[in-house]
Every structure is written in structure tokens, then in C-alpha cells.
GROMACS .gro file of C-alpha atoms in nm:
model
  485
    1MET     CA    1  -1.868  -2.597  -2.929
    2GLU     CA    2  -1.736  -2.945  -2.883
    3SER     CA    3  -1.843  -3.151  -2.583
    4ASN     CA    4  -1.593  -3.215  -2.304
    5ASP     CA    5  -1.560  -3.579  -2.407
    6SER     CA    6  -1.468  -3.500  -2.767
    7ARG     CA    7  -1.224  -3.215  -2.708
    8ASP     CA    8  -0.874  -3.254  -2.840
    9GLU     CA    9  -0.794  -3.623  -2.860
   10GLN     CA   10  -0.429  -3.543  -2.789
   11GLY     CA   11  -0.529  -3.307  -2.515
   12ARG     CA   12  -0.710  -3.538  -2.277
   13GLN     CA   13  -0.553  -3.558  -1.931
   14THR     CA   14  -0.522  -3.504  -1.513
   15PHE     CA   15  -0.184  -3.423  -1.383
   16PRO     CA   16   0.031  -3.731  -1.350
   17ASP     CA   17   0.361  -3.793  -1.195
   18ARG     CA   18   0.563  -4.112  -1.192
   19ASP     CA   19   0.624  -4.333  -0.893
   20THR     CA   20   0.951  -4.515  -0.838
   21ALA     CA   21   0.836  -4.803  -1.057
   22GLY     CA   22   0.762  -4.568  -1.344
   23ARG     CA   23   0.384  -4.607  -1.317
   24ALA     CA   24   0.170  -4.301  -1.376
   25LYS     CA   25  -0.015  -4.178  -1.070
   26VAL     CA   26  -0.286  -3.913  -1.051
   27VAL     CA   27  -0.196  -3.605  -0.852
   28LYS     CA   28  -0.463  -3.371  -0.721
   29PRO     CA   29  -0.362  -3.011  -0.788
   30PRO     CA   30  -0.326  -2.806  -0.467
   31GLY     CA   31  -0.437  -2.446  -0.414
   32LEU     CA   32  -0.331  -2.147  -0.618
   33ASP     CA   33  -0.084  -1.996  -0.373
   34GLN     CA   34   0.222  -2.113  -0.564
   35ARG     CA   35   0.434  -1.874  -0.768
   36ALA     CA   36   0.414  -1.920  -1.142
   37GLU     CA   37   0.746  -1.752  -1.214
   38PRO     CA   38   1.084  -1.791  -1.049
   39SER     CA   39   1.242  -1.495  -0.880
   40PRO     CA   40   1.563  -1.365  -1.040
   41ALA     CA   41   1.763  -1.493  -0.742
   42SER     CA   42   1.661  -1.851  -0.821
   43PHE     CA   43   1.765  -1.853  -1.190
   44GLU     CA   44   2.107  -2.013  -1.141
   45GLU     CA   45   1.966  -2.282  -0.912
   46MET     CA   46   1.682  -2.361  -1.154
   47ALA     CA   47   1.916  -2.372  -1.452
   48ARG     CA   48   2.137  -2.625  -1.269
   49ALA     CA   49   1.832  -2.835  -1.182
   50THR     CA   50   1.723  -2.825  -1.544
   51ASP     CA   51   2.064  -2.944  -1.663
   52GLU     CA   52   2.055  -3.231  -1.416
   53ALA     CA   53   1.695  -3.340  -1.485
   54GLY     CA   54   1.676  -3.261  -1.857
   55ILE     CA   55   1.458  -2.988  -2.002
   56TRP     CA   56   1.170  -3.210  -2.116
   57GLU     CA   57   1.145  -3.387  -1.782
   58ARG     CA   58   1.169  -3.058  -1.596
   59VAL     CA   59   0.886  -2.902  -1.802
   60PHE     CA   60   0.648  -3.185  -1.716
   61GLN     CA   61   0.747  -3.239  -1.355
   62ARG     CA   62   0.455  -3.219  -1.115
   63ASP     CA   63   0.558  -2.903  -0.930
   64ASN     CA   64   0.623  -2.712  -1.253
   65LEU     CA   65   0.287  -2.816  -1.399
   66LEU     CA   66   0.106  -2.715  -1.082
   67ARG     CA   67   0.269  -2.372  -1.083
   68ALA     CA   68   0.174  -2.337  -1.450
   69LEU     CA   69  -0.185  -2.434  -1.376
   70ALA     CA   70  -0.204  -2.180  -1.092
   71ARG     CA   71  -0.071  -1.910  -1.325
   72VAL     CA   72  -0.318  -1.991  -1.604
   73GLU     CA   73  -0.609  -1.990  -1.360
   74ARG     CA   74  -0.495  -1.662  -1.208
   75ASN     CA   75  -0.459  -1.497  -1.548
   76GLY     CA   76  -0.803  -1.606  -1.666
   77GLY     CA   77  -0.881  -1.498  -2.020
   78ALA     CA   78  -1.115  -1.596  -2.300
   79PRO     CA   79  -1.153  -1.952  -2.433
   80GLY     CA   80  -0.967  -2.070  -2.742
   81ILE     CA   81  -1.119  -2.236  -3.047
   82ASP     CA   82  -1.251  -2.536  -2.848
   83GLY     CA   83  -1.457  -2.316  -2.618
   84MET     CA   84  -1.308  -2.456  -2.297
   85THR     CA   85  -1.294  -2.196  -2.020
   86VAL     CA   86  -1.025  -2.160  -1.755
   87ALA     CA   87  -1.278  -2.275  -1.493
   88GLU     CA   88  -1.321  -2.602  -1.684
   89LEU     CA   89  -0.947  -2.670  -1.714
   90ARG     CA   90  -0.880  -2.831  -1.375
   91PRO     CA   91  -1.168  -3.084  -1.393
   92TYR     CA   92  -1.071  -3.160  -1.753
   93LEU     CA   93  -0.712  -3.232  -1.654
   94LYS     CA   94  -0.823  -3.470  -1.381
   95ARG     CA   95  -0.990  -3.683  -1.647
   96ARG     CA   96  -0.761  -3.643  -1.947
   97TRP     CA   97  -0.407  -3.542  -1.851
   98PRO     CA   98  -0.248  -3.893  -1.886
   99GLU     CA   99  -0.348  -3.904  -2.253
  100VAL     CA  100  -0.208  -3.557  -2.322
  101ARG     CA  101   0.118  -3.649  -2.154
  102ALA     CA  102   0.138  -3.971  -2.352
  103ALA     CA  103   0.088  -3.779  -2.678
  104LEU     CA  104   0.353  -3.528  -2.576
  105ASP     CA  105   0.605  -3.799  -2.493
  106ALA     CA  106   0.528  -3.982  -2.818
  107GLY     CA  107   0.578  -3.663  -3.020
  108THR     CA  108   0.224  -3.680  -3.162
  109TYR     CA  109   0.070  -3.393  -2.969
  110GLN     CA  110  -0.062  -3.128  -3.209
  111PRO     CA  111  -0.147  -2.786  -3.061
  112LYS     CA  112  -0.477  -2.633  -3.167
  113PRO     CA  113  -0.477  -2.322  -3.387
  114VAL     CA  114  -0.506  -1.995  -3.195
  115LEU     CA  115  -0.824  -1.789  -3.211
  116ARG     CA  116  -0.766  -1.456  -3.388
  117ARG     CA  117  -0.887  -1.140  -3.214
  118GLU     CA  118  -0.830  -0.784  -3.327
  119ILE     CA  119  -0.768  -0.519  -3.059
  120PRO     CA  120  -0.783  -0.152  -3.167
  121LYS     CA  121  -0.457   0.037  -3.113
  122PRO     CA  122  -0.475   0.379  -2.947
  123GLY     CA  123  -0.297   0.542  -3.241
  124GLY     CA  124  -0.508   0.369  -3.505
  125GLY     CA  125  -0.496   0.027  -3.666
  126VAL     CA  126  -0.537  -0.303  -3.484
  127ARG     CA  127  -0.320  -0.539  -3.283
  128LEU     CA  128  -0.365  -0.905  -3.376
  129LEU     CA  129  -0.395  -1.135  -3.077
  130GLY     CA  130  -0.390  -1.515  -3.089
  131ILE     CA  131  -0.581  -1.687  -2.807
  132PRO     CA  132  -0.458  -2.044  -2.746
  133THR     CA  133  -0.680  -2.310  -2.592
  134VAL     CA  134  -0.646  -2.333  -2.215
  135ILE     CA  135  -0.463  -2.669  -2.235
  136ASP     CA  136  -0.210  -2.513  -2.474
  137ARG     CA  137  -0.175  -2.215  -2.239
  138LEU     CA  138  -0.090  -2.458  -1.961
  139ILE     CA  139   0.178  -2.634  -2.166
  140GLN     CA  140   0.322  -2.306  -2.294
  141GLN     CA  141   0.334  -2.169  -1.938
  142ALA     CA  142   0.515  -2.482  -1.819
  143LEU     CA  143   0.767  -2.442  -2.103
  144ALA     CA  144   0.819  -2.072  -2.026
  145GLN     CA  145   0.883  -2.140  -1.657
  146VAL     CA  146   1.165  -2.383  -1.735
  147LEU     CA  147   1.317  -2.199  -2.033
  148THR     CA  148   1.321  -1.855  -1.869
  149PRO     CA  149   1.599  -1.939  -1.618
  150LEU     CA  150   1.810  -2.072  -1.906
  151PHE     CA  151   1.782  -1.756  -2.114
  152GLU     CA  152   1.776  -1.492  -1.840
  153PRO     CA  153   2.154  -1.496  -1.782
  154VAL     CA  154   2.203  -1.451  -2.158
  155PHE     CA  155   1.970  -1.153  -2.202
  156SER     CA  156   2.094  -0.795  -2.202
  157ASP     CA  157   2.076  -0.577  -1.893
  158SER     CA  158   1.911  -0.314  -2.118
  159SER     CA  159   1.614  -0.541  -2.199
  160TYR     CA  160   1.313  -0.498  -1.969
  161GLY     CA  161   1.000  -0.638  -2.136
  162PHE     CA  162   0.830  -0.946  -1.991
  163ARG     CA  163   1.123  -1.038  -1.770
  164PRO     CA  164   1.092  -1.146  -1.405
  165GLY     CA  165   1.190  -0.874  -1.160
  166ARG     CA  166   1.177  -0.601  -1.427
  167LYS     CA  167   0.897  -0.368  -1.524
  168ALA     CA  168   0.815  -0.075  -1.750
  169HIS     CA  169   0.899   0.179  -1.478
  170ASP     CA  170   1.255   0.046  -1.462
  171ALA     CA  171   1.292   0.097  -1.837
  172VAL     CA  172   1.163   0.455  -1.820
  173ARG     CA  173   1.398   0.540  -1.532
  174ARG     CA  174   1.690   0.396  -1.727
  175ALA     CA  175   1.599   0.615  -2.024
  176GLN     CA  176   1.576   0.917  -1.793
  177ALA     CA  177   1.924   0.843  -1.657
  178TYR     CA  178   2.074   0.835  -2.009
  179ILE     CA  179   1.914   1.169  -2.096
  180ASN     CA  180   2.051   1.326  -1.778
  181GLU     CA  181   2.397   1.191  -1.865
  182GLY     CA  182   2.392   1.413  -2.174
  183TYR     CA  183   2.250   1.180  -2.438
  184GLY     CA  184   1.995   1.432  -2.556
  185TRP     CA  185   1.876   1.265  -2.877
  186VAL     CA  186   1.674   0.947  -2.905
  187VAL     CA  187   1.662   0.698  -3.191
  188ASP     CA  188   1.308   0.563  -3.157
  189ILE     CA  189   1.285   0.227  -3.337
  190ASP     CA  190   0.947   0.078  -3.417
  191LEU     CA  191   0.949  -0.267  -3.574
  192GLU     CA  192   0.684  -0.316  -3.840
  193LYS     CA  193   0.435  -0.585  -3.729
  194PHE     CA  194   0.707  -0.758  -3.531
  195PHE     CA  195   0.496  -1.035  -3.373
  196ASP     CA  196   0.341  -1.117  -3.710
  197ARG     CA  197   0.669  -1.133  -3.904
  198VAL     CA  198   0.913  -1.330  -3.690
  199ASN     CA  199   1.095  -1.577  -3.914
  200HIS     CA  200   1.044  -1.924  -3.767
  201ASP     CA  201   1.374  -2.069  -3.886
  202LYS     CA  202   1.577  -1.778  -3.750
  203LEU     CA  203   1.391  -1.787  -3.420
  204MET     CA  204   1.435  -2.163  -3.375
  205ALA     CA  205   1.805  -2.134  -3.455
  206ARG     CA  206   1.836  -1.889  -3.166
  207VAL     CA  207   1.635  -2.107  -2.929
  208ALA     CA  208   1.860  -2.402  -3.022
  209ARG     CA  209   2.170  -2.209  -2.911
  210VAL     CA  210   2.060  -2.279  -2.552
  211VAL     CA  211   1.803  -2.560  -2.576
  212LYS     CA  212   1.946  -2.887  -2.706
  213ASP     CA  213   1.652  -3.115  -2.631
  214ARG     CA  214   1.498  -3.205  -2.969
  215ARG     CA  215   1.160  -3.281  -2.813
  216VAL     CA  216   1.135  -2.931  -2.670
  217LEU     CA  217   1.245  -2.772  -2.998
  218LYS     CA  218   0.991  -2.977  -3.192
  219LEU     CA  219   0.709  -2.877  -2.955
  220ILE     CA  220   0.797  -2.508  -2.977
  221ARG     CA  221   0.799  -2.519  -3.356
  222ARG     CA  222   0.462  -2.690  -3.354
  223TYR     CA  223   0.325  -2.403  -3.149
  224LEU     CA  224   0.469  -2.155  -3.398
  225GLU     CA  225   0.310  -2.344  -3.689
  226SER     CA  226  -0.020  -2.438  -3.524
  227GLY     CA  227  -0.217  -2.195  -3.739
  228VAL     CA  228  -0.479  -1.927  -3.676
  229MET     CA  229  -0.857  -1.952  -3.688
  230VAL     CA  230  -1.008  -1.645  -3.853
  231ASN     CA  231  -1.387  -1.626  -3.886
  232GLY     CA  232  -1.416  -2.002  -3.845
  233VAL     CA  233  -1.148  -2.085  -4.103
  234VAL     CA  234  -0.806  -2.223  -4.003
  235VAL     CA  235  -0.522  -2.041  -4.181
  236GLU     CA  236  -0.167  -2.179  -4.197
  237VAL     CA  237   0.109  -1.949  -4.075
  238ARG     CA  238   0.465  -1.939  -4.208
  239GLU     CA  239   0.595  -1.662  -3.984
  240GLY     CA  240   0.513  -1.480  -3.662
  241THR     CA  241   0.463  -1.565  -3.296
  242PRO     CA  242   0.107  -1.459  -3.208
  243GLN     CA  243   0.064  -1.231  -2.909
  244GLY     CA  244  -0.157  -1.388  -2.645
  245GLY     CA  245   0.025  -1.709  -2.548
  246PRO     CA  246   0.249  -1.742  -2.238
  247LEU     CA  247   0.548  -1.845  -2.454
  248SER     CA  248   0.529  -1.552  -2.698
  249PRO     CA  249   0.705  -1.286  -2.481
  250LEU     CA  250   1.002  -1.513  -2.414
  251LEU     CA  251   1.035  -1.600  -2.783
  252ALA     CA  252   1.023  -1.230  -2.871
  253ASN     CA  253   1.309  -1.157  -2.631
  254ILE     CA  254   1.509  -1.450  -2.770
  255MET     CA  255   1.464  -1.318  -3.124
  256LEU     CA  256   1.561  -0.961  -3.036
  257ASP     CA  257   1.857  -1.054  -2.818
  258ASP     CA  258   2.077  -1.035  -3.130
  259LEU     CA  259   1.976  -0.669  -3.164
  260ASP     CA  260   2.070  -0.608  -2.799
  261LYS     CA  261   2.407  -0.774  -2.846
  262GLU     CA  262   2.478  -0.568  -3.158
  263LEU     CA  263   2.397  -0.243  -2.975
  264GLU     CA  264   2.613  -0.347  -2.679
  265LYS     CA  265   2.899  -0.436  -2.912
  266ARG     CA  266   2.880  -0.086  -3.059
  267GLY     CA  267   2.878   0.068  -2.710
  268HIS     CA  268   2.535   0.233  -2.736
  269ARG     CA  269   2.309   0.342  -2.451
  270PHE     CA  270   1.970   0.187  -2.515
  271VAL     CA  271   1.654   0.060  -2.349
  272ARG     CA  272   1.436  -0.211  -2.502
  273TYR     CA  273   1.094  -0.321  -2.382
  274ALA     CA  274   0.973  -0.607  -2.606
  275ASP     CA  275   0.968  -0.457  -2.957
  276ASP     CA  276   0.996  -0.095  -2.831
  277CYS     CA  277   1.361   0.012  -2.854
  278ASN     CA  278   1.502   0.358  -2.775
  279ILE     CA  279   1.872   0.433  -2.831
  280TYR     CA  280   2.021   0.750  -2.679
  281VAL     CA  281   2.293   0.945  -2.860
  282LYS     CA  282   2.449   1.294  -2.840
  283SER     CA  283   2.360   1.438  -3.181
  284ARG     CA  284   2.095   1.416  -3.451
  285ARG     CA  285   2.355   1.321  -3.710
  286ALA     CA  286   2.478   1.028  -3.502
  287GLY     CA  287   2.117   0.920  -3.450
  288GLU     CA  288   2.034   0.927  -3.820
  289ARG     CA  289   2.342   0.719  -3.906
  290LEU     CA  290   2.253   0.472  -3.632
  291LEU     CA  291   1.890   0.442  -3.745
  292ALA     CA  292   1.997   0.359  -4.100
  293GLY     CA  293   2.261   0.109  -3.982
  294ILE     CA  294   2.031  -0.071  -3.738
  295GLY     CA  295   1.763  -0.093  -4.007
  296ARG     CA  296   2.007  -0.273  -4.236
  297PHE     CA  297   2.119  -0.502  -3.954
  298LEU     CA  298   1.762  -0.602  -3.867
  299GLU     CA  299   1.671  -0.680  -4.226
  300ARG     CA  300   1.990  -0.876  -4.299
  301LYS     CA  301   2.028  -1.064  -3.971
  302LEU     CA  302   1.671  -1.109  -3.843
  303SER     CA  303   1.452  -1.050  -4.152
  304LEU     CA  304   1.271  -0.774  -3.961
  305LYS     CA  305   1.175  -0.434  -4.096
  306VAL     CA  306   1.182  -0.094  -3.928
  307ASN     CA  307   0.858   0.101  -3.958
  308ALA     CA  308   0.985   0.418  -4.129
  309LYS     CA  309   0.669   0.618  -4.048
  310LYS     CA  310   0.680   0.554  -3.674
  311SER     CA  311   1.057   0.544  -3.622
  312GLY     CA  312   1.272   0.855  -3.609
  313VAL     CA  313   1.539   1.066  -3.442
  314ASP     CA  314   1.429   1.351  -3.216
  315ARG     CA  315   1.459   1.508  -2.874
  316PRO     CA  316   1.327   1.272  -2.602
  317GLN     CA  317   1.065   1.523  -2.491
  318LYS     CA  318   0.909   1.505  -2.839
  319ARG     CA  319   0.878   1.126  -2.842
  320LYS     CA  320   0.696   0.882  -2.615
  321PHE     CA  321   0.825   0.564  -2.456
  322LEU     CA  322   0.587   0.319  -2.287
  323SER     CA  323   0.326   0.599  -2.267
  324PHE     CA  324   0.569   0.832  -2.085
  325SER     CA  325   0.771   1.124  -2.210
  326PHE     CA  326   1.007   1.379  -2.058
  327TYR     CA  327   1.037   1.751  -1.987
  328TRP     CA  328   1.313   1.974  -1.860
  329ARG     CA  329   1.324   2.157  -1.527
  330GLN     CA  330   1.631   2.324  -1.380
  331GLY     CA  331   1.861   2.139  -1.618
  332ARG     CA  332   1.721   1.792  -1.544
  333ALA     CA  333   1.501   1.562  -1.749
  334LEU     CA  334   1.190   1.469  -1.554
  335ILE     CA  335   0.920   1.215  -1.640
  336ARG     CA  336   0.572   1.312  -1.756
  337VAL     CA  337   0.263   1.140  -1.896
  338ALA     CA  338   0.282   1.134  -2.276
  339ASP     CA  339   0.021   1.354  -2.445
  340GLU     CA  340  -0.140   1.058  -2.621
  341ALA     CA  341  -0.181   0.870  -2.292
  342LYS     CA  342  -0.333   1.175  -2.125
  343ASP     CA  343  -0.576   1.223  -2.414
  344ARG     CA  344  -0.682   0.857  -2.394
  345CYS     CA  345  -0.751   0.895  -2.022
  346TRP     CA  346  -0.961   1.209  -2.076
  347GLU     CA  347  -1.156   1.037  -2.354
  348ARG     CA  348  -1.226   0.729  -2.142
  349LEU     CA  349  -1.353   0.944  -1.853
  350ARG     CA  350  -1.558   1.151  -2.094
  351ARG     CA  351  -1.737   0.833  -2.203
  352LEU     CA  352  -1.790   0.724  -1.842
  353THR     CA  353  -1.949   1.061  -1.751
  354ARG     CA  354  -2.174   1.107  -2.052
  355ARG     CA  355  -2.493   1.291  -1.957
  356THR     CA  356  -2.695   1.031  -2.148
  357ARG     CA  357  -2.571   0.728  -1.951
  358SER     CA  358  -2.861   0.536  -1.803
  359CYS     CA  359  -2.688   0.403  -1.488
  360GLY     CA  360  -2.700   0.571  -1.149
  361PRO     CA  361  -2.431   0.804  -1.004
  362GLU     CA  362  -2.303   0.526  -0.775
  363GLU     CA  363  -2.225   0.302  -1.072
  364VAL     CA  364  -2.060   0.590  -1.259
  365ILE     CA  365  -1.836   0.666  -0.961
  366ARG     CA  366  -1.749   0.298  -0.918
  367ALA     CA  367  -1.647   0.274  -1.286
  368ILE     CA  368  -1.440   0.593  -1.260
  369ASN     CA  369  -1.260   0.468  -0.949
  370GLU     CA  370  -1.179   0.135  -1.111
  371TYR     CA  371  -1.029   0.304  -1.415
  372THR     CA  372  -0.838   0.584  -1.240
  373THR     CA  373  -0.692   0.347  -0.977
  374GLY     CA  374  -0.516   0.141  -1.245
  375TRP     CA  375  -0.422   0.449  -1.446
  376MET     CA  376  -0.262   0.623  -1.147
  377GLU     CA  377  -0.083   0.306  -1.039
  378TYR     CA  378   0.097   0.300  -1.373
  379PHE     CA  379   0.151   0.674  -1.414
  380ARG     CA  380   0.262   0.739  -1.056
  381LEU     CA  381   0.612   0.752  -1.202
  382SER     CA  382   0.518   1.084  -1.365
  383GLU     CA  383   0.671   1.388  -1.197
  384THR     CA  384   0.380   1.616  -1.291
  385ASP     CA  385   0.153   1.691  -0.996
  386TRP     CA  386  -0.038   1.950  -1.199
  387VAL     CA  387  -0.164   1.692  -1.449
  388PHE     CA  388  -0.346   1.509  -1.171
  389ARG     CA  389  -0.482   1.831  -1.018
  390GLU     CA  390  -0.616   1.932  -1.359
  391LEU     CA  391  -0.772   1.589  -1.407
  392ASP     CA  392  -0.938   1.612  -1.063
  393ARG     CA  393  -1.095   1.952  -1.138
  394TRP     CA  394  -1.209   1.853  -1.486
  395LEU     CA  395  -1.360   1.524  -1.369
  396ARG     CA  396  -1.559   1.681  -1.086
  397ARG     CA  397  -1.694   1.940  -1.327
  398ARG     CA  398  -1.798   1.660  -1.566
  399LEU     CA  399  -1.985   1.491  -1.280
  400ARG     CA  400  -2.156   1.815  -1.174
  401GLN     CA  401  -2.262   1.866  -1.535
  402MET     CA  402  -2.400   1.513  -1.550
  403LEU     CA  403  -2.609   1.548  -1.233
  404TRP     CA  404  -2.737   1.897  -1.318
  405LYS     CA  405  -2.849   1.774  -1.660
  406ARG     CA  406  -3.020   1.469  -1.507
  407TRP     CA  407  -3.225   1.689  -1.280
  408LYS     CA  408  -3.389   1.808  -1.606
  409ARG     CA  409  -3.652   2.062  -1.494
  410GLY     CA  410  -3.590   2.390  -1.318
  411ARG     CA  411  -3.821   2.297  -1.029
  412THR     CA  412  -3.637   1.968  -0.972
  413ARG     CA  413  -3.300   2.145  -0.981
  414TYR     CA  414  -3.421   2.402  -0.733
  415GLU     CA  415  -3.537   2.133  -0.489
  416ARG     CA  416  -3.215   1.931  -0.523
  417LEU     CA  417  -3.002   2.238  -0.457
  418LEU     CA  418  -3.205   2.317  -0.144
  419GLU     CA  419  -3.161   1.956  -0.024
  420LEU     CA  420  -2.786   1.994  -0.070
  421GLY     CA  421  -2.776   2.299   0.158
  422VAL     CA  422  -2.784   2.588  -0.090
  423PRO     CA  423  -2.965   2.895   0.055
  424THR     CA  424  -3.306   2.969  -0.093
  425GLU     CA  425  -3.203   3.296  -0.255
  426LEU     CA  426  -2.913   3.124  -0.437
  427ALA     CA  427  -3.089   2.800  -0.536
  428ALA     CA  428  -3.297   2.983  -0.796
  429LEU     CA  429  -2.976   3.101  -0.965
  430GLY     CA  430  -2.852   2.744  -0.994
  431ALA     CA  431  -3.183   2.611  -1.128
  432GLY     CA  432  -3.182   2.814  -1.448
  433GLY     CA  433  -2.947   2.823  -1.742
  434THR     CA  434  -2.929   2.625  -2.064
  435SER     CA  435  -2.567   2.507  -2.073
  436PRO     CA  436  -2.493   2.216  -1.833
  437TRP     CA  437  -2.117   2.261  -1.877
  438ARG     CA  438  -2.131   2.633  -1.794
  439MET     CA  439  -2.365   2.576  -1.498
  440ALA     CA  440  -2.129   2.308  -1.361
  441ALA     CA  441  -1.870   2.582  -1.308
  442THR     CA  442  -2.099   2.830  -1.127
  443PRO     CA  443  -2.046   2.901  -0.754
  444VAL     CA  444  -2.396   2.780  -0.667
  445VAL     CA  445  -2.358   2.434  -0.824
  446ASN     CA  446  -2.005   2.411  -0.684
  447MET     CA  447  -2.144   2.485  -0.337
  448ALA     CA  448  -2.400   2.206  -0.367
  449LEU     CA  449  -2.173   1.949  -0.535
  450SER     CA  450  -1.851   2.037  -0.357
  451ASN     CA  451  -1.534   1.832  -0.322
  452ALA     CA  452  -1.661   1.713   0.016
  453TYR     CA  453  -1.984   1.594  -0.146
  454TRP     CA  454  -1.796   1.379  -0.398
  455GLU     CA  455  -1.574   1.243  -0.123
  456ARG     CA  456  -1.885   1.134   0.069
  457GLU     CA  457  -2.015   0.970  -0.248
  458GLY     CA  458  -1.694   0.765  -0.268
  459LEU     CA  459  -1.512   0.938  -0.556
  460THR     CA  460  -1.136   0.888  -0.530
  461ASN     CA  461  -0.945   1.213  -0.487
  462ILE     CA  462  -0.698   1.174  -0.773
  463THR     CA  463  -0.451   1.434  -0.651
  464GLU     CA  464  -0.430   1.289  -0.300
  465ARG     CA  465  -0.403   0.936  -0.434
  466TYR     CA  466  -0.121   1.041  -0.666
  467ARG     CA  467   0.070   1.203  -0.379
  468ARG     CA  468   0.037   0.891  -0.165
  469LEU     CA  469   0.164   0.679  -0.453
  470ARG     CA  470   0.459   0.914  -0.502
  471GLU     CA  471   0.540   0.889  -0.132
  472THR     CA  472   0.533   0.511  -0.165
  473LEU     CA  473   0.784   0.537  -0.450
  474ARG     CA  474   1.011   0.755  -0.239
  475THR     CA  475   1.001   0.527   0.066
  476ALA     CA  476   1.057   0.226  -0.160
  477GLY     CA  477   1.404   0.364  -0.226
  478CYS     CA  478   1.386   0.517  -0.571
  479GLY     CA  479   1.580   0.813  -0.432
  480PRO     CA  480   1.610   1.161  -0.579
  481ALA     CA  481   1.441   1.055  -0.905
  482CYS     CA  482   1.109   1.068  -0.718
  483PRO     CA  483   1.043   1.428  -0.608
  484VAL     CA  484   0.679   1.537  -0.593
  485VAL     CA  485   0.668   1.844  -0.817
   0.00000   0.00000   0.00000
């Protein structure tokens, strides 16, 4: 790892601003309570301010840089190739920012290559992430904050991924609405290695439709061409926009906006979240024609390829979208957890409740609560109460199995059952047996390790938590789409 003094000759700097005489002055960054992204209501105002001040000047204005710094610090993340952590960024900027800014203004700033990391995909294969250095994350975040208000008014209303004020739940509800309008077939388009195959020239041509400042365009291209470090070796890149940087989601939406405009021009009902695109039609034949036509359009216009193995035309309830799917009840399409997402949850909890884990029950319960809290927060949109009841029952049985197995000997089990209030004549029945899973379902072990016992131990009641989250959705105004079923 390089020392702090030798890191990135172009990247040495504290935040400056300019006084009325044009001299650089050092500005101490304030706290982290500033918003890193504009709200949708402020887009028009920010776009006007950008036009008046100039994009380059706006990117490197003090308030924008401070908001970007707060966002980078809040996001955290691993170091890039120089080893600098997020915690080291603020002190580093206090010493070195003027030099970075000077290099940026002179057009000599050269971003560092991103650090390649491979993340396993749930369905197999790996997702390639590129981790920028923290100073490059700061600059990219500052760029994204200024460019977003310029592009937001241009983007399609059917695009939801990585856009302020929009989230995955909104996209799923939009898809549900199309299905309930009678569009009972879905064209599920999966782009083959989209983030790795974005054509730089085509992308920059689309950025330049809105951004006219040559300095900004040059800096963005340098980020695209900064390279990737793989196993200590820097590899040049000719295409792609690596996932992992703050600018990457915006660039992806800019690239795919042509697809959105083409679908709108044809009058199609569609929902796109980043590179996940579902188009809703009324017949299989129409869907198959559309899939073939959009594939040709993507290859000709954007040099992108549809993944034939993962794309297809089918009923919505047989496909997944953002880890959700659908089912029919009383003539309406309702939202459910996709089978693959449910299986991943069960597998994760199975690992957390292995009988051979060496940690104590308190740590196991804490890990379970941390995982299920985030999982339920996302899947609260699901209109499937029974899935959460089933998960609750299965999880408590897994925990009973784990404890019973850890008690090991019959005498120890007998004593533990007595301590937990089981009558003497029944405790002997719960102390025997050879199958922990079968014993976890017996009335005796259930009496000792009851639902009330797990509640006292701090285990989150998944069913009750789900119902509270559903009630929150209803009171938030999502209307009749949010019945608890």
C-alpha cells in the first residue's frame, strides 16, 4: 500500500473554494447531515442553476463537493487500488485537495483504475464489480449530483432504477397495474453482460446530447477508460461502465434511454429497472414478435445483445421481476415473493442455524434478526401472509433442533427441559430420540421452547413484523393494492 504522502499525485487535495479575488481558500467540511441527492421537486431549479453557473463550476462548487463527501462517507465501502479507506478521505482532502482541483482544471487529472471484485450471482455465475478509489468516488458523486437534474426530465416515466424518488417497489406496482389492465403476457428482456459491454463512443454521444461542457465530457470518458486492476495487473478497457462507482447507474440510464424512447414510440407498456426490462403485451405471438424486434434494435442502435437463454415470453406468474412475481386471486394479479428469492432466504437461514455453529444462541438470534429485518423490509410488498407464517414456523423448528442437539447427552436434555418448566414425567420423553429435526417437532420440546420462549430471547416474530409493515404500507397511501391476505 502506498503511503499517504505518495498517493495519487493528481489526487492530492482539501476542499477549496474561491474568494472574490479568485484566491483558493481552504474550507473545513461540516457534518454529514446534508443530502447527497436532490429531491425530484428541486430538479428544475438545479438545472437552471447549472445553466447559469456552468456544469464544470457547478460540479466543483463547495456545497456540491460537501454533499458528495457526506454521501461517500455515509456509503462506506472497501478501498480502491491505493488502499485509502473512507475514514482517511476527509483528512487527506484537507491536505491535498488544492492539487487535485488544479489537475482537474488543467485537464491532467487521471483517474485510477478500478479494483476488480467478483460477486457470486444467486442464479450462478459472477457479477463483476469495479471499486474506484475513494477520491474518485468523491468526484464521480459530485458529477452525478449535478448531471442527474439535467437528465431526469429527459428520462422515461417507465424507468425506475437508481433514480431519485423512485424505488423497486414502484416498478413492481407498475407491472402489477399493467397485468390487471389485461396485459397478461410479459416480454422479459435480459441484456447480456450489459455493464461490461457498453460502447463508450455510443454512450458519450448520448451524454453529449445534454452536456456541452468539453471538460466534463473529457473527465467522464477518462473514468470509462481508466482501466481495471485484476490480480495486481492493470488491464485496459475498451467498453463497459463498471458497476461500483457513483456515476455508473446514471450512465446506464443514459445509455438505455434510447430503448425507453423506442418502446414509448411504439406505444408499449413496459417497466425498466436498470438493465431489467419487462414489456407487457396481450398475446404470446405479439410478445415473440416484440422480443425479436427489440433484439435487433438493441444490436443495431446500441451495440447491446439480448441474453437469449434468460430472456423470453411467458405469463407474468412464471417469471420474476426484481425478486418478485405474481399470482392470481379472484381475477386480480397479486404480488408474491419469487421462488428463487424465497429459496435464497431459506438457505441463508439454514446456514445461520446450523447445529455445528460454535457461537452462542444470542449471537445466532442477533444474526437472524439482522437478516430477516432487511429481507422483510424489501418483501413487505408481497401479498402472501402465509409465506411469512411458514417461515416463522420453520425457523423456530430449526432453532429448537439446534438447541436440542447442543444439549448432546440425554441427562443434559432432561435437566434443561425441567429448567424450562416441562413436567418430570414428560421431560424423559423429550430427552431421548436420535433425530434432532424430528424431536424439534414433538409436543414436549415445543412446550419447553415455545413461541413465548423465543420472544423472551429476542427473536423477531416474522409474521407480526410483516403485518406491521403491511399496515405501514396501507397508511402510507398505497391504497387497495395493499390488502393483507
